[in-house]
Coordinates of C-alpha atoms and ligand atoms in Angstrom, one line a residue:
Chain H
M13 CA 4.9 -28.5 12.4
S14 CA 7.7 -30.5 10.8
H15 CA 5.5 -33.5 11.2
A16 CA 2.6 -31.8 9.4
L17 CA 4.8 -30.4 6.7
S18 CA 6.5 -33.7 6.0
R19 CA 3.2 -35.3 5.5
V20 CA 2.5 -33.2 2.4
N21 CA 5.8 -34.2 0.8
D22 CA 3.9 -37.4 0.1
V23 CA 3.0 -37.0 -3.6
S24 CA -0.6 -37.9 -3.3
E25 CA -1.3 -35.3 -0.6
P26 CA -2.6 -32.0 -2.0
V27 CA -0.8 -28.8 -1.0
I28 CA -4.1 -27.0 -0.9
H29 CA -7.4 -28.7 0.2
A30 CA -10.6 -26.7 0.3
A31 CA -14.1 -28.1 0.9
G32 CA -17.2 -26.1 1.3
L33 CA -15.0 -23.1 1.6
T34 CA -17.2 -20.1 2.3
K35 CA -16.7 -16.4 2.9
V36 CA -19.5 -14.1 3.8
Y37 CA -19.2 -10.3 4.2
G38 CA -22.3 -9.0 5.9
D39 CA -25.0 -9.8 3.4
T40 CA -22.7 -10.6 0.5
V41 CA -21.7 -14.2 -0.1
A42 CA -18.3 -13.6 -1.7
V43 CA -17.4 -17.3 -1.8
G44 CA -20.4 -19.7 -1.5
G45 CA -18.9 -23.1 -0.7
I46 CA -16.3 -24.2 -3.1
D47 CA -14.3 -27.4 -3.2
F48 CA -10.9 -27.9 -4.8
D49 CA -7.6 -29.7 -4.2
V50 CA -4.3 -28.7 -5.7
P51 CA -1.5 -31.3 -5.8
P52 CA 2.1 -30.3 -5.5
G53 CA 3.7 -28.8 -8.6
E54 CA 0.4 -28.2 -10.4
S55 CA -0.5 -24.9 -12.0
F56 CA -4.1 -24.2 -10.9
G57 CA -6.3 -21.4 -12.2
L58 CA -9.4 -19.6 -11.0
L59 CA -11.2 -18.1 -14.0
G60 CA -14.1 -15.9 -13.6
P61 CA -15.6 -12.4 -14.1
N62 CA -15.5 -9.4 -11.8
G63 CA -16.8 -10.1 -8.4
A64 CA -16.7 -13.9 -8.8
G65 CA -14.9 -14.3 -5.5
K66 CA -11.4 -15.0 -7.0
S67 CA -9.5 -12.6 -4.8
T68 CA -11.4 -13.5 -1.7
T69 CA -10.5 -17.2 -2.3
M70 CA -6.9 -16.2 -2.8
R71 CA -6.8 -14.2 0.4
M72 CA -8.2 -17.1 2.4
V73 CA -5.6 -19.5 0.8
G74 CA -3.0 -16.8 1.6
A75 CA -4.0 -17.0 5.3
V76 CA -4.8 -13.3 5.5
S77 CA -8.5 -13.7 5.5
T78 CA -10.5 -16.0 7.8
R79 CA -13.0 -18.3 6.3
T80 CA -16.6 -18.1 7.4
A81 CA -17.3 -21.8 7.0
G82 CA -15.9 -24.9 5.4
E83 CA -12.5 -26.7 5.4
L84 CA -9.2 -25.3 4.3
S85 CA -5.8 -26.7 4.7
I86 CA -2.6 -25.3 3.2
L87 CA 0.4 -27.6 3.3
G88 CA -1.5 -29.7 5.7
L89 CA -2.0 -26.8 8.1
D90 CA -5.2 -24.9 9.1
P91 CA -4.7 -21.2 8.4
D92 CA -6.8 -20.3 11.4
Q93 CA -4.2 -21.9 13.7
H94 CA -1.0 -21.6 11.8
G95 CA -1.2 -18.3 9.8
P96 CA 2.5 -17.3 10.1
E97 CA 3.9 -20.8 9.4
I98 CA 1.7 -21.1 6.3
R99 CA 2.6 -17.6 5.0
A100 CA 6.3 -18.4 5.5
Q101 CA 5.9 -21.0 2.7
L102 CA 3.8 -18.8 0.3
G103 CA 4.7 -16.2 -2.2
V104 CA 1.9 -13.7 -2.8
V105 CA 1.3 -11.4 -5.7
P106 CA -1.8 -9.4 -4.8
Q107 CA -4.2 -8.0 -7.4
Q108 CA -2.9 -4.5 -6.6
D109 CA 0.8 -4.0 -6.1
N110 CA 1.7 -3.2 -2.6
L111 CA 5.4 -2.5 -2.9
D112 CA 7.1 -0.4 -0.3
M113 CA 7.1 3.1 -1.9
E114 CA 9.7 4.5 0.4
L115 CA 12.3 2.0 -0.6
Q116 CA 14.3 1.3 -3.8
A117 CA 13.7 -1.7 -5.9
R118 CA 16.4 -3.9 -4.4
E119 CA 15.7 -2.7 -0.9
N120 CA 12.2 -3.9 -1.4
L121 CA 13.5 -7.4 -1.8
L122 CA 16.0 -7.2 1.0
V123 CA 13.5 -5.9 3.5
Y124 CA 10.8 -8.3 2.5
G125 CA 13.3 -11.2 3.1
R126 CA 13.8 -9.9 6.6
Y127 CA 10.1 -10.1 7.3
F128 CA 10.5 -13.8 6.8
G129 CA 13.3 -13.9 9.3
L130 CA 15.8 -15.1 6.6
P131 CA 19.5 -14.5 7.2
R132 CA 20.9 -11.4 5.6
R133 CA 23.4 -13.1 3.4
V134 CA 20.9 -15.5 1.9
I135 CA 18.6 -12.6 1.1
A136 CA 21.3 -10.5 -0.5
Q137 CA 22.2 -13.3 -2.9
R138 CA 18.6 -14.1 -3.7
A139 CA 17.8 -10.5 -4.3
D140 CA 20.4 -10.3 -7.0
E141 CA 19.2 -13.5 -8.6
L142 CA 15.6 -12.3 -8.5
L143 CA 16.4 -8.9 -10.0
A144 CA 18.0 -10.7 -12.9
F145 CA 15.0 -13.1 -13.1
A146 CA 12.7 -10.1 -13.3
Q147 CA 15.1 -8.3 -15.7
L148 CA 15.4 -5.3 -13.4
E149 CA 19.1 -5.3 -12.7
D150 CA 19.6 -1.8 -14.0
K151 CA 16.7 -0.6 -11.9
A152 CA 18.0 -1.9 -8.6
K153 CA 18.5 1.5 -7.2
S154 CA 15.4 3.1 -8.6
K155 CA 12.6 4.2 -6.4
V156 CA 9.4 2.1 -6.9
D157 CA 7.5 5.2 -8.1
D158 CA 9.9 5.5 -11.0
L159 CA 9.2 2.0 -12.4
S160 CA 6.7 1.4 -15.1
G161 CA 3.5 -0.7 -14.4
G162 CA 5.1 -3.8 -15.9
M163 CA 8.3 -3.4 -14.0
K164 CA 6.4 -2.9 -10.7
R165 CA 4.5 -6.1 -11.4
R166 CA 7.7 -8.0 -12.1
L167 CA 9.2 -6.6 -9.0
T168 CA 6.2 -7.8 -7.0
I169 CA 6.6 -11.3 -8.4
A170 CA 10.3 -11.2 -7.6
R171 CA 9.5 -10.1 -4.1
A172 CA 7.0 -13.0 -3.7
L173 CA 9.9 -15.4 -4.5
I174 CA 12.3 -14.1 -1.9
N175 CA 11.4 -16.8 0.6
D176 CA 11.7 -19.5 -2.0
P177 CA 8.0 -20.4 -1.6
R178 CA 6.4 -23.8 -2.2
I179 CA 3.2 -22.2 -3.4
L180 CA 3.0 -19.0 -5.4
L181 CA -0.4 -17.2 -5.4
L182 CA -0.9 -14.8 -8.3
D183 CA -4.0 -12.6 -8.4
E184 CA -4.4 -11.4 -11.9
P185 CA -0.7 -11.2 -12.5
T186 CA -0.9 -9.6 -15.9
T187 CA -3.9 -7.3 -15.8
G188 CA -3.1 -3.9 -17.1
L189 CA 0.1 -5.0 -18.9
D190 CA 0.9 -4.6 -22.6
P191 CA 1.1 -7.8 -24.6
Q192 CA 4.9 -7.9 -24.6
A193 CA 5.1 -7.5 -20.8
R194 CA 2.5 -10.2 -20.4
H195 CA 4.6 -12.6 -22.5
I196 CA 7.7 -11.9 -20.4
L197 CA 5.7 -12.6 -17.3
W198 CA 4.3 -15.8 -18.7
D199 CA 7.7 -17.0 -19.6
R200 CA 8.9 -16.3 -16.0
L201 CA 6.0 -18.1 -14.5
F202 CA 6.5 -21.0 -16.9
R203 CA 10.1 -21.4 -15.6
L204 CA 8.9 -21.4 -12.0
K205 CA 6.5 -24.2 -12.9
E206 CA 9.3 -26.2 -14.4
Q207 CA 11.2 -25.9 -11.2
G208 CA 8.3 -27.5 -9.4
T209 CA 6.7 -24.5 -7.7
T210 CA 2.9 -24.9 -7.3
L211 CA 1.2 -22.0 -8.9
V212 CA -2.3 -20.8 -8.1
L213 CA -3.5 -17.9 -10.3
T214 CA -6.6 -16.0 -11.0
T215 CA -7.4 -14.3 -14.3
H216 CA -10.1 -13.2 -16.6
Y217 CA -8.1 -13.7 -19.6
M218 CA -8.8 -17.1 -21.2
D219 CA -5.6 -17.1 -23.2
E220 CA -3.6 -16.7 -20.0
A221 CA -5.5 -19.5 -18.4
E222 CA -4.9 -21.7 -21.5
Q223 CA -1.2 -20.9 -21.5
L224 CA -0.5 -21.3 -17.8
C225 CA -2.9 -23.6 -16.2
D226 CA -2.8 -27.4 -16.0
R227 CA -6.2 -27.4 -14.5
L228 CA -8.7 -24.7 -13.7
V229 CA -12.1 -24.0 -12.1
V230 CA -14.5 -21.6 -13.7
V231 CA -16.0 -19.5 -10.9
D232 CA -19.1 -17.3 -11.0
K233 CA -20.9 -15.6 -8.2
G234 CA -18.8 -17.5 -5.6
R235 CA -19.6 -20.9 -7.0
I236 CA -17.5 -23.3 -9.1
M237 CA -19.3 -23.9 -12.5
A238 CA -16.9 -26.4 -14.0
E239 CA -13.5 -27.9 -13.4
G240 CA -10.9 -29.5 -15.6
S241 CA -7.9 -28.9 -17.9
P242 CA -8.5 -26.1 -20.4
S243 CA -8.7 -28.5 -23.3
A244 CA -11.0 -30.9 -21.5
L245 CA -13.3 -28.1 -20.5
I246 CA -13.5 -26.9 -24.1
R247 CA -14.2 -30.4 -25.3
E248 CA -16.8 -31.0 -22.7
H249 CA -18.7 -27.7 -22.8
S250 CA -18.2 -26.5 -26.4
T251 CA -17.9 -27.6 -30.0
R252 CA -14.6 -27.8 -31.8
E253 CA -15.2 -24.6 -33.8
V254 CA -17.2 -21.5 -33.6
L255 CA -18.6 -19.4 -36.4
E256 CA -19.0 -15.7 -35.5
V257 CA -21.2 -13.7 -37.8
R258 CA -22.1 -10.0 -37.5
F259 CA -25.1 -8.4 -39.1
G260 CA -25.1 -4.9 -37.5
S261 CA -26.5 -4.3 -34.1
D262 CA -30.2 -3.9 -34.9
R263 CA -30.3 -7.0 -37.2
N264 CA -28.5 -9.5 -35.0
A265 CA -31.6 -10.7 -33.1
D266 CA -33.6 -11.3 -36.3
A267 CA -30.7 -13.1 -38.0
A268 CA -30.2 -15.3 -34.9
K269 CA -33.8 -16.4 -35.1
R270 CA -33.4 -17.3 -38.8
I271 CA -30.1 -19.1 -38.3
G272 CA -31.8 -21.1 -35.5
A273 CA -34.4 -22.2 -38.0
I274 CA -31.8 -23.7 -40.3
A275 CA -32.0 -27.5 -39.7
G276 CA -28.9 -29.4 -38.5
L277 CA -26.7 -26.3 -38.6
G278 CA -24.9 -26.4 -35.3
E279 CA -25.2 -27.6 -31.8
R280 CA -26.1 -24.3 -30.3
I281 CA -26.5 -20.6 -31.1
E282 CA -25.7 -17.7 -28.9
E283 CA -26.9 -14.2 -29.6
L284 CA -24.6 -11.4 -28.3
P285 CA -25.3 -7.7 -28.6
D286 CA -22.8 -7.3 -31.4
R287 CA -22.7 -10.7 -33.1
V288 CA -24.2 -14.2 -33.3
L289 CA -22.1 -17.3 -32.4
V290 CA -22.8 -20.6 -34.1
Y291 CA -21.3 -23.6 -32.3
A292 CA -20.5 -26.3 -34.8
D293 CA -17.8 -28.9 -35.3
N294 CA -17.1 -27.5 -38.8
G295 CA -17.4 -23.8 -38.9
E296 CA -16.9 -23.4 -42.7
H297 CA -19.8 -25.7 -43.3
A298 CA -22.0 -23.7 -41.0
L299 CA -21.0 -20.5 -42.7
A300 CA -21.9 -22.0 -46.1
A301 CA -25.3 -23.0 -44.7
V302 CA -25.9 -19.5 -43.3
I303 CA -25.1 -17.9 -46.7
E304 CA -27.2 -20.5 -48.6
S305 CA -30.2 -19.5 -46.5
G306 CA -30.1 -16.0 -47.9
L307 CA -28.5 -14.2 -44.9
E308 CA -25.8 -11.7 -45.7
P309 CA -23.4 -11.3 -42.7
V310 CA -21.3 -8.1 -42.7
T311 CA -18.3 -10.0 -41.4
S312 CA -17.7 -13.6 -40.5
L313 CA -15.0 -15.5 -38.7
V314 CA -14.4 -19.2 -38.0
R315 CA -12.3 -19.9 -35.0
R316 CA -11.5 -22.7 -32.5
S317 CA -13.5 -22.8 -29.3
S318 CA -11.9 -21.2 -26.2
L319 CA -12.6 -21.0 -22.5
E320 CA -14.6 -17.8 -23.2
D321 CA -17.1 -20.1 -25.0
V322 CA -17.1 -22.5 -22.0
F323 CA -17.9 -19.6 -19.7
L324 CA -20.6 -18.3 -22.0
R325 CA -22.2 -21.7 -22.1
L326 CA -22.0 -22.2 -18.3
T327 CA -23.2 -18.8 -17.2
G328 CA -24.9 -17.2 -20.2
R329 CA -22.6 -14.3 -19.8
S330 CA -19.3 -13.0 -21.2
L331 CA -16.2 -13.3 -19.2
I332 CA -15.1 -9.7 -19.9
E333 CA -18.0 -7.3 -19.9
Chain Z
M281 CA -20.0 -30.2 -5.4
S282 CA -23.7 -29.4 -5.3
S283 CA -24.2 -31.6 -2.3
T284 CA -21.4 -29.7 -0.4
T285 CA -22.8 -26.4 -1.4
A286 CA -26.2 -27.5 -0.2
R287 CA -24.7 -28.7 3.0
V288 CA -23.0 -25.3 3.6
A289 CA -26.1 -23.4 2.7
A290 CA -28.1 -25.6 5.1
A291 CA -25.5 -25.1 7.8
R292 CA -25.6 -21.4 7.3
S293 CA -29.4 -21.2 7.4
R294 CA -29.3 -23.0 10.7
G295 CA -27.0 -20.3 12.0
E296 CA -23.9 -22.4 12.2
G297 CA -20.8 -20.8 10.9
S298 CA -22.7 -17.5 10.1
G299 CA -21.1 -15.8 13.1
P300 CA -17.4 -15.2 13.2
R301 CA -15.6 -18.5 13.7
R302 CA -13.4 -18.7 16.7
R303 CA -9.8 -18.0 15.8
G304 CA -7.3 -20.3 17.1
G305 CA -3.5 -20.2 17.2
G306 CA -3.2 -17.7 20.2
V307 CA -0.2 -15.5 20.3
R308 CA 1.6 -17.6 17.7
A309 CA -0.9 -16.5 15.1
L310 CA -0.2 -12.9 16.0
Y311 CA 3.5 -12.7 16.7
A312 CA 6.4 -14.3 14.9
G313 CA 9.0 -12.8 17.2
N314 CA 10.4 -10.7 14.4
A315 CA 9.5 -7.1 15.3
R316 CA 13.2 -6.3 14.5
S317 CA 12.6 -6.6 10.8
V318 CA 10.0 -3.9 11.0
V319 CA 12.5 -1.7 12.8
V320 CA 15.1 -2.5 10.1
R321 CA 12.6 -1.5 7.4
G322 CA 12.0 1.8 9.2
L323 CA 15.7 2.5 9.4
V324 CA 16.2 1.8 5.7
A325 CA 13.3 4.1 5.0
T326 CA 14.7 7.0 7.1
R327 CA 16.2 8.4 3.9
S328 CA 12.8 9.8 3.1
T329 CA 12.3 11.1 6.7
N330 CA 11.1 14.6 7.2
W331 CA 14.3 15.8 8.8
I332 CA 12.8 19.2 9.7
V333 CA 10.4 17.5 12.0
V334 CA 13.2 15.5 13.6
L335 CA 15.3 18.7 14.1
T336 CA 12.4 20.6 15.6
G337 CA 11.9 17.8 18.1
V338 CA 15.5 18.3 19.3
V339 CA 15.7 22.1 19.2
E340 CA 12.3 23.0 20.5
P341 CA 12.7 21.7 24.1
V342 CA 16.2 23.2 24.3
F343 CA 14.7 26.5 23.2
Y344 CA 12.0 26.4 25.9
L345 CA 14.6 25.5 28.5
L346 CA 16.9 28.4 27.6
S347 CA 14.2 31.0 27.3
L348 CA 11.9 29.9 30.2
G349 CA 14.1 28.1 32.6
V350 CA 17.3 30.2 32.3
G351 CA 15.7 33.5 31.2
L352 CA 12.4 33.8 33.0
G353 CA 13.6 31.4 35.8
G354 CA 15.7 34.2 37.4
Y355 CA 12.4 35.8 38.5
V356 CA 10.7 32.7 39.8
T357 CA 11.4 31.3 43.3
G358 CA 9.8 28.8 45.6
V359 CA 9.5 25.7 43.4
T360 CA 10.5 22.4 44.9
D361 CA 11.4 18.9 43.7
P362 CA 8.8 16.1 44.2
A363 CA 10.1 15.5 47.7
G364 CA 9.7 19.2 48.7
H365 CA 13.2 20.5 48.6
P366 CA 13.6 23.9 47.0
I367 CA 15.3 23.8 43.5
S368 CA 15.9 26.4 40.8
Y369 CA 13.2 27.0 38.2
A370 CA 15.4 25.7 35.4
A371 CA 16.0 22.5 37.3
F372 CA 12.2 22.3 37.8
I373 CA 11.1 22.6 34.2
A374 CA 14.0 20.9 32.5
P375 CA 12.9 17.3 33.4
A376 CA 9.4 18.2 32.5
L377 CA 10.4 19.4 29.1
L378 CA 12.4 16.2 28.7
A379 CA 9.3 14.2 29.4
V380 CA 7.3 16.3 27.0
S381 CA 9.8 15.9 24.2
A382 CA 9.7 12.1 24.7
M383 CA 5.9 12.3 24.4
N384 CA 5.9 14.5 21.3
G385 CA 8.4 12.3 19.4
A386 CA 6.5 9.1 20.3
V387 CA 3.2 10.6 19.4
Y388 CA 4.4 12.0 16.1
D389 CA 5.8 8.7 15.0
S390 CA 2.9 6.6 16.2
T391 CA 0.2 8.8 14.8
W392 CA 1.1 10.7 11.7
N393 CA 3.6 8.1 10.4
V394 CA 1.4 5.2 11.2
F395 CA -1.8 6.9 9.8
F396 CA 0.0 7.6 6.5
K397 CA 1.2 4.0 6.2
M398 CA -2.2 2.5 7.0
H399 CA -4.1 4.6 4.5
F400 CA -1.8 5.6 1.7
G401 CA 0.7 2.9 1.4
K402 CA -0.3 -0.7 1.5
L403 CA 2.7 -1.3 3.6
Y404 CA 1.1 -3.3 6.4
Q405 CA -0.9 -5.4 4.0
G406 CA 2.3 -6.4 2.4
M407 CA 4.0 -7.2 5.7
L408 CA 1.1 -9.3 6.8
A409 CA 1.3 -11.5 3.8
T410 CA 4.7 -12.7 5.2
S411 CA 5.3 -14.7 8.3
L412 CA 4.9 -11.5 10.4
G413 CA 1.9 -11.1 12.6
P414 CA 0.1 -7.9 13.6
L415 CA 1.9 -7.8 16.9
D416 CA 5.3 -7.8 15.2
I417 CA 4.2 -4.8 13.2
A418 CA 2.8 -2.9 16.2
L419 CA 5.9 -3.6 18.3
G420 CA 8.3 -2.8 15.5
E421 CA 6.7 0.6 14.7
I422 CA 6.7 1.4 18.4
L423 CA 10.3 0.4 18.9
L424 CA 11.2 2.7 16.0
A425 CA 9.4 5.6 17.8
L426 CA 11.3 4.7 20.9
L427 CA 14.6 4.9 19.1
R428 CA 13.8 8.4 18.0
G429 CA 12.6 9.3 21.5
G430 CA 15.8 7.9 22.9
V431 CA 18.0 10.1 20.7
Y432 CA 16.0 13.2 21.6
G433 CA 16.2 12.4 25.2
T434 CA 19.9 11.7 25.3
I435 CA 20.7 15.0 23.5
F436 CA 18.5 16.9 26.0
L437 CA 20.0 15.1 29.0
V438 CA 23.5 16.2 27.8
V439 CA 22.3 19.8 27.5
M440 CA 20.9 19.6 31.1
T441 CA 24.1 18.2 32.4
A442 CA 26.1 21.0 30.7
L443 CA 23.8 23.6 32.4
G444 CA 24.2 21.9 35.7
L445 CA 20.5 21.0 36.0
N446 CA 20.9 17.3 36.8
L447 CA 21.0 17.4 40.6
S448 CA 21.6 13.7 41.3
W449 CA 23.3 10.6 39.9
T450 CA 19.8 9.1 39.4
A451 CA 19.5 11.4 36.4
V452 CA 21.0 8.5 34.3
L453 CA 17.8 6.6 35.1
A454 CA 15.9 9.3 33.4
L455 CA 16.9 7.8 30.0
P456 CA 15.1 4.4 30.6
A457 CA 12.3 6.3 32.2
L458 CA 12.0 8.4 29.0
L459 CA 11.9 5.2 26.9
L460 CA 9.1 3.9 29.1
I461 CA 7.2 7.2 28.7
A462 CA 7.7 7.1 24.9
F463 CA 6.6 3.4 24.9
G464 CA 3.4 4.3 26.7
F465 CA 2.5 7.2 24.4
A466 CA 3.5 5.4 21.2
S467 CA 1.5 2.4 22.2
I468 CA -1.7 4.4 22.9
G469 CA -1.0 6.7 20.0
M470 CA -0.8 3.8 17.5
A471 CA -3.9 2.2 19.0
I472 CA -5.9 5.4 18.6
T473 CA -4.6 6.0 15.1
S474 CA -5.6 2.5 14.0
Y475 CA -9.2 3.5 14.7
L476 CA -9.1 6.9 12.9
K477 CA -10.3 7.1 9.3
T478 CA -9.6 10.7 8.1
F479 CA -7.1 13.5 8.5
Q480 CA -9.8 15.5 10.3
H481 CA -9.8 12.9 13.0
M482 CA -6.0 13.3 13.3
D483 CA -6.6 16.8 14.6
W484 CA -8.4 15.5 17.6
I485 CA -5.1 14.1 18.8
Q486 CA -3.7 17.7 18.8
F487 CA -6.8 18.8 20.6
V488 CA -6.0 16.4 23.5
M489 CA -2.3 16.9 23.5
L490 CA -2.3 20.7 23.9
P491 CA -4.3 21.0 27.2
M492 CA -2.4 18.0 28.5
F493 CA 0.8 19.8 27.9
L494 CA -0.4 23.0 29.5
L495 CA -2.0 21.3 32.5
S496 CA 0.8 18.9 33.5
A497 CA 2.9 20.6 36.2
T498 CA 5.4 21.3 33.5
F499 CA 5.6 25.0 34.0
Y500 CA 4.0 25.3 37.5
P501 CA 3.9 23.2 40.5
L502 CA 0.7 21.2 40.9
T503 CA -0.2 23.2 44.0
V504 CA -1.1 26.3 42.0
Y505 CA -4.2 24.6 40.8
S506 CA -7.5 24.1 42.6
E507 CA -8.2 20.7 43.9
P508 CA -10.5 19.3 41.2
I509 CA -8.0 20.4 38.5
Q510 CA -5.2 18.8 40.5
W511 CA -7.1 15.5 40.4
F512 CA -7.6 15.9 36.7
I513 CA -4.0 16.6 36.1
Q514 CA -2.9 13.6 38.1
A515 CA -5.1 11.3 36.1
M516 CA -3.3 12.4 32.9
P517 CA -0.4 10.4 31.6
L518 CA 1.9 13.4 31.1
W519 CA 1.8 14.4 34.7
H520 CA 3.1 10.9 35.7
G521 CA 5.8 11.2 33.1
V522 CA 6.9 14.6 34.3
E523 CA 6.9 13.6 37.9
L524 CA 8.8 10.4 37.1
V525 CA 11.6 12.2 35.2
R526 CA 11.7 15.1 37.7
S527 CA 12.2 12.7 40.6
L528 CA 15.0 11.1 38.9
T529 CA 16.9 14.2 37.8
T530 CA 16.5 15.9 41.1
G531 CA 17.1 12.7 43.2
A532 CA 13.8 12.8 45.0
I533 CA 13.3 9.1 45.0
G534 CA 10.2 7.8 46.7
P535 CA 7.4 5.1 46.4
M536 CA 5.4 7.3 44.0
L537 CA 7.9 6.3 41.3
L538 CA 6.4 2.9 41.3
V539 CA 3.0 4.3 40.7
H540 CA 4.3 6.3 37.7
V541 CA 6.0 3.3 36.3
A542 CA 2.9 1.2 36.8
Y543 CA 0.8 3.8 35.1
Y544 CA 2.9 3.6 32.0
A545 CA 3.1 -0.2 32.1
V546 CA -0.7 -0.2 31.9
M547 CA -0.7 2.3 29.0
V548 CA 1.7 0.0 27.1
A549 CA -0.4 -3.0 27.7
I550 CA -3.7 -1.4 26.7
G551 CA -2.2 0.2 23.6
M552 CA -0.6 -3.1 22.4
V553 CA -3.8 -5.1 22.9
F554 CA -5.9 -2.6 21.0
T555 CA -3.4 -2.0 18.2
T556 CA -2.9 -5.8 17.7
R557 CA -6.6 -6.4 17.7
R558 CA -7.3 -3.5 15.3
L559 CA -4.5 -4.5 12.9
R560 CA -5.8 -8.0 12.8
A561 CA -9.3 -6.8 12.1
L562 CA -8.2 -4.4 9.4
F563 CA -5.7 -6.6 7.6
L564 CA -6.5 -10.2 8.5
D565 CA -10.3 -9.9 8.2
Ligands
ATP681 N1 -13.6 -6.7 2.3 C1 -14.8 -6.9 1.7 N2 -15.9 -6.4 2.3 C2 -17.1 -6.6 1.7 N3 -17.3 -7.2 0.6 C3 -16.2 -7.7 -0.1 C4 -14.9 -7.6 0.5 N4 -14.1 -8.1 -0.4 C5 -14.8 -8.6 -1.4 N5 -16.1 -8.4 -1.2 C6 -17.2 -8.8 -2.1 O1 -17.1 -10.1 -2.4 C7 -17.4 -10.3 -3.8 C8 -16.2 -11.0 -4.5 O2 -15.1 -10.1 -4.5 P1 -13.7 -10.6 -5.1 O3 -12.8 -9.4 -4.9 O4 -13.3 -11.8 -4.4 O5 -14.0 -10.8 -6.6 P2 -12.9 -11.1 -7.8 O6 -13.4 -12.4 -8.4 O7 -11.5 -11.0 -7.3 O8 -13.2 -9.9 -8.8 P3 -12.3 -9.0 -9.7 O9 -12.1 -9.8 -11.0 O10 -13.0 -7.8 -9.9 O11 -11.0 -8.8 -9.0 C9 -17.7 -9.0 -4.4 O12 -19.1 -8.9 -4.4 C10 -17.1 -8.0 -3.4 O13 -17.9 -6.9 -3.4
MG682 MG1 -9.9 -9.9 -7.7

């Protein structure tokens, strides 16, 4: 094992390697053959809508779900053969918190450390550091039930760090949190990244992906649709700016047709149920052209392209339904 | 990417990789040698234990012993130890009650407690995301049940000694015997529980336990039953437990002891194999 692990200390060696990774449940193809490599220290994201196969992928990478086909190696080891050794090097934040409800907050960290077979003294010291890291010092003796959703999430992340993992797997770390709690979490994750921890996270929030990920894959229906850094993906699959115009729900379709007829307006037009999107490098110019053509939008907005637009472009669907 | 996906799709349509892939790693993938941490967790969590249940487990057999053995026992004569020597009725049922209490403690811990953890907390899911394997969890939970069984048993043995019902020095061996009995029941209990899906199913366990308790040579010698029922009783685990403990507290040592011990060893093995398999299927799919 030490031989296998030392190999991945080589900078060029990815800490996660997946090729043709597939998971089939009965008739459902949850993950349909995906390929990706994550080099050490990278912050890697899986972005996709509900049911895309993000959690399934995370569970396979976390060595708690056996792949149906394909190659997978974590820290140079095959999870089929070396589950416990791999898991010893991982920190896992599952989509749904699974804290130990019968224990207090600090006890959750202590006991979890024991599961990794760590010495008691090391665990006690780390538990205190992690409670501080998660800003939960004054909740150390609280029952898990008495913590708020955001506190539980932070405790789950703290718990995932008790074994000083080389890779941290975060499945929708901030779903269900208010904006302030999200920003606190992002800040904590950013610090970990600075310390060299490899992060793998799933999300369906594009702002989160843009904030946290060096590189990401856009997943839909178990397939990878695109791969790259957030800015490269936007550059490649969208225009610089987007004009959003609303005409009222029953008039959007008609307006979209008329906008489409305006020559040289934008690269592409998307009609959504509640608005029309015009992809153009200069949004203000596009807006002027729309108004000039005699259309009267109820509201209009010019913004920069985001990963949401990339997703819409690649799949024809919105990321958040 | 598209070529790889196509390759996988082609492989799947040819039937390769569509069945479950063989899982390697052997015992090392299932067992990290750290069942102790699961026991530690259980001890830390005892604060929220239902202490009434614990207390009942201690008091109930003592109550039976005093009312039946000492009270009613005055009117009962003609019972013998497993080697055929006449003994008092109290000395006859005390070891049986001891075996029964070991069984009850182990079954409670390995069924209700485990069922709750499997279905209402995501405890095992969290444990299996660490370096623990399913066998660590199964062993840890069972050791915890044994710990409780051991405490019950010791208290009851002390009561027996105080009442003069331990007829031989071999009674000290009743304690390890009790732990073996508890291990057997806890192991099977956890295996069965891991297959149950609803609370209604949990009632089936009671449904099996009660007749086994009544038909176990606890209160009457085996010879009062007709031959087919005797065979049935002797096939049941509790009878072996009762006979094992009774032989030790009365000093009726014989080769049958080995049969009883072997019976429980098999129970332990079967229970562990199925529990481990089931936990792996449930949580490491
Ligand atoms: N244990 C399972 N048994 C059967 N089907 C499953 C199982 N787990 C996932 N699936 C199916 O696999 C597909 C992908 O699910 P997955 O949970 O990976 O999606 P996701 O991208 O995490 O979605 P979400 O954003 O909703 O969390 C879904 O169609 C789901 O129904
Ligand atoms: Mg998910």
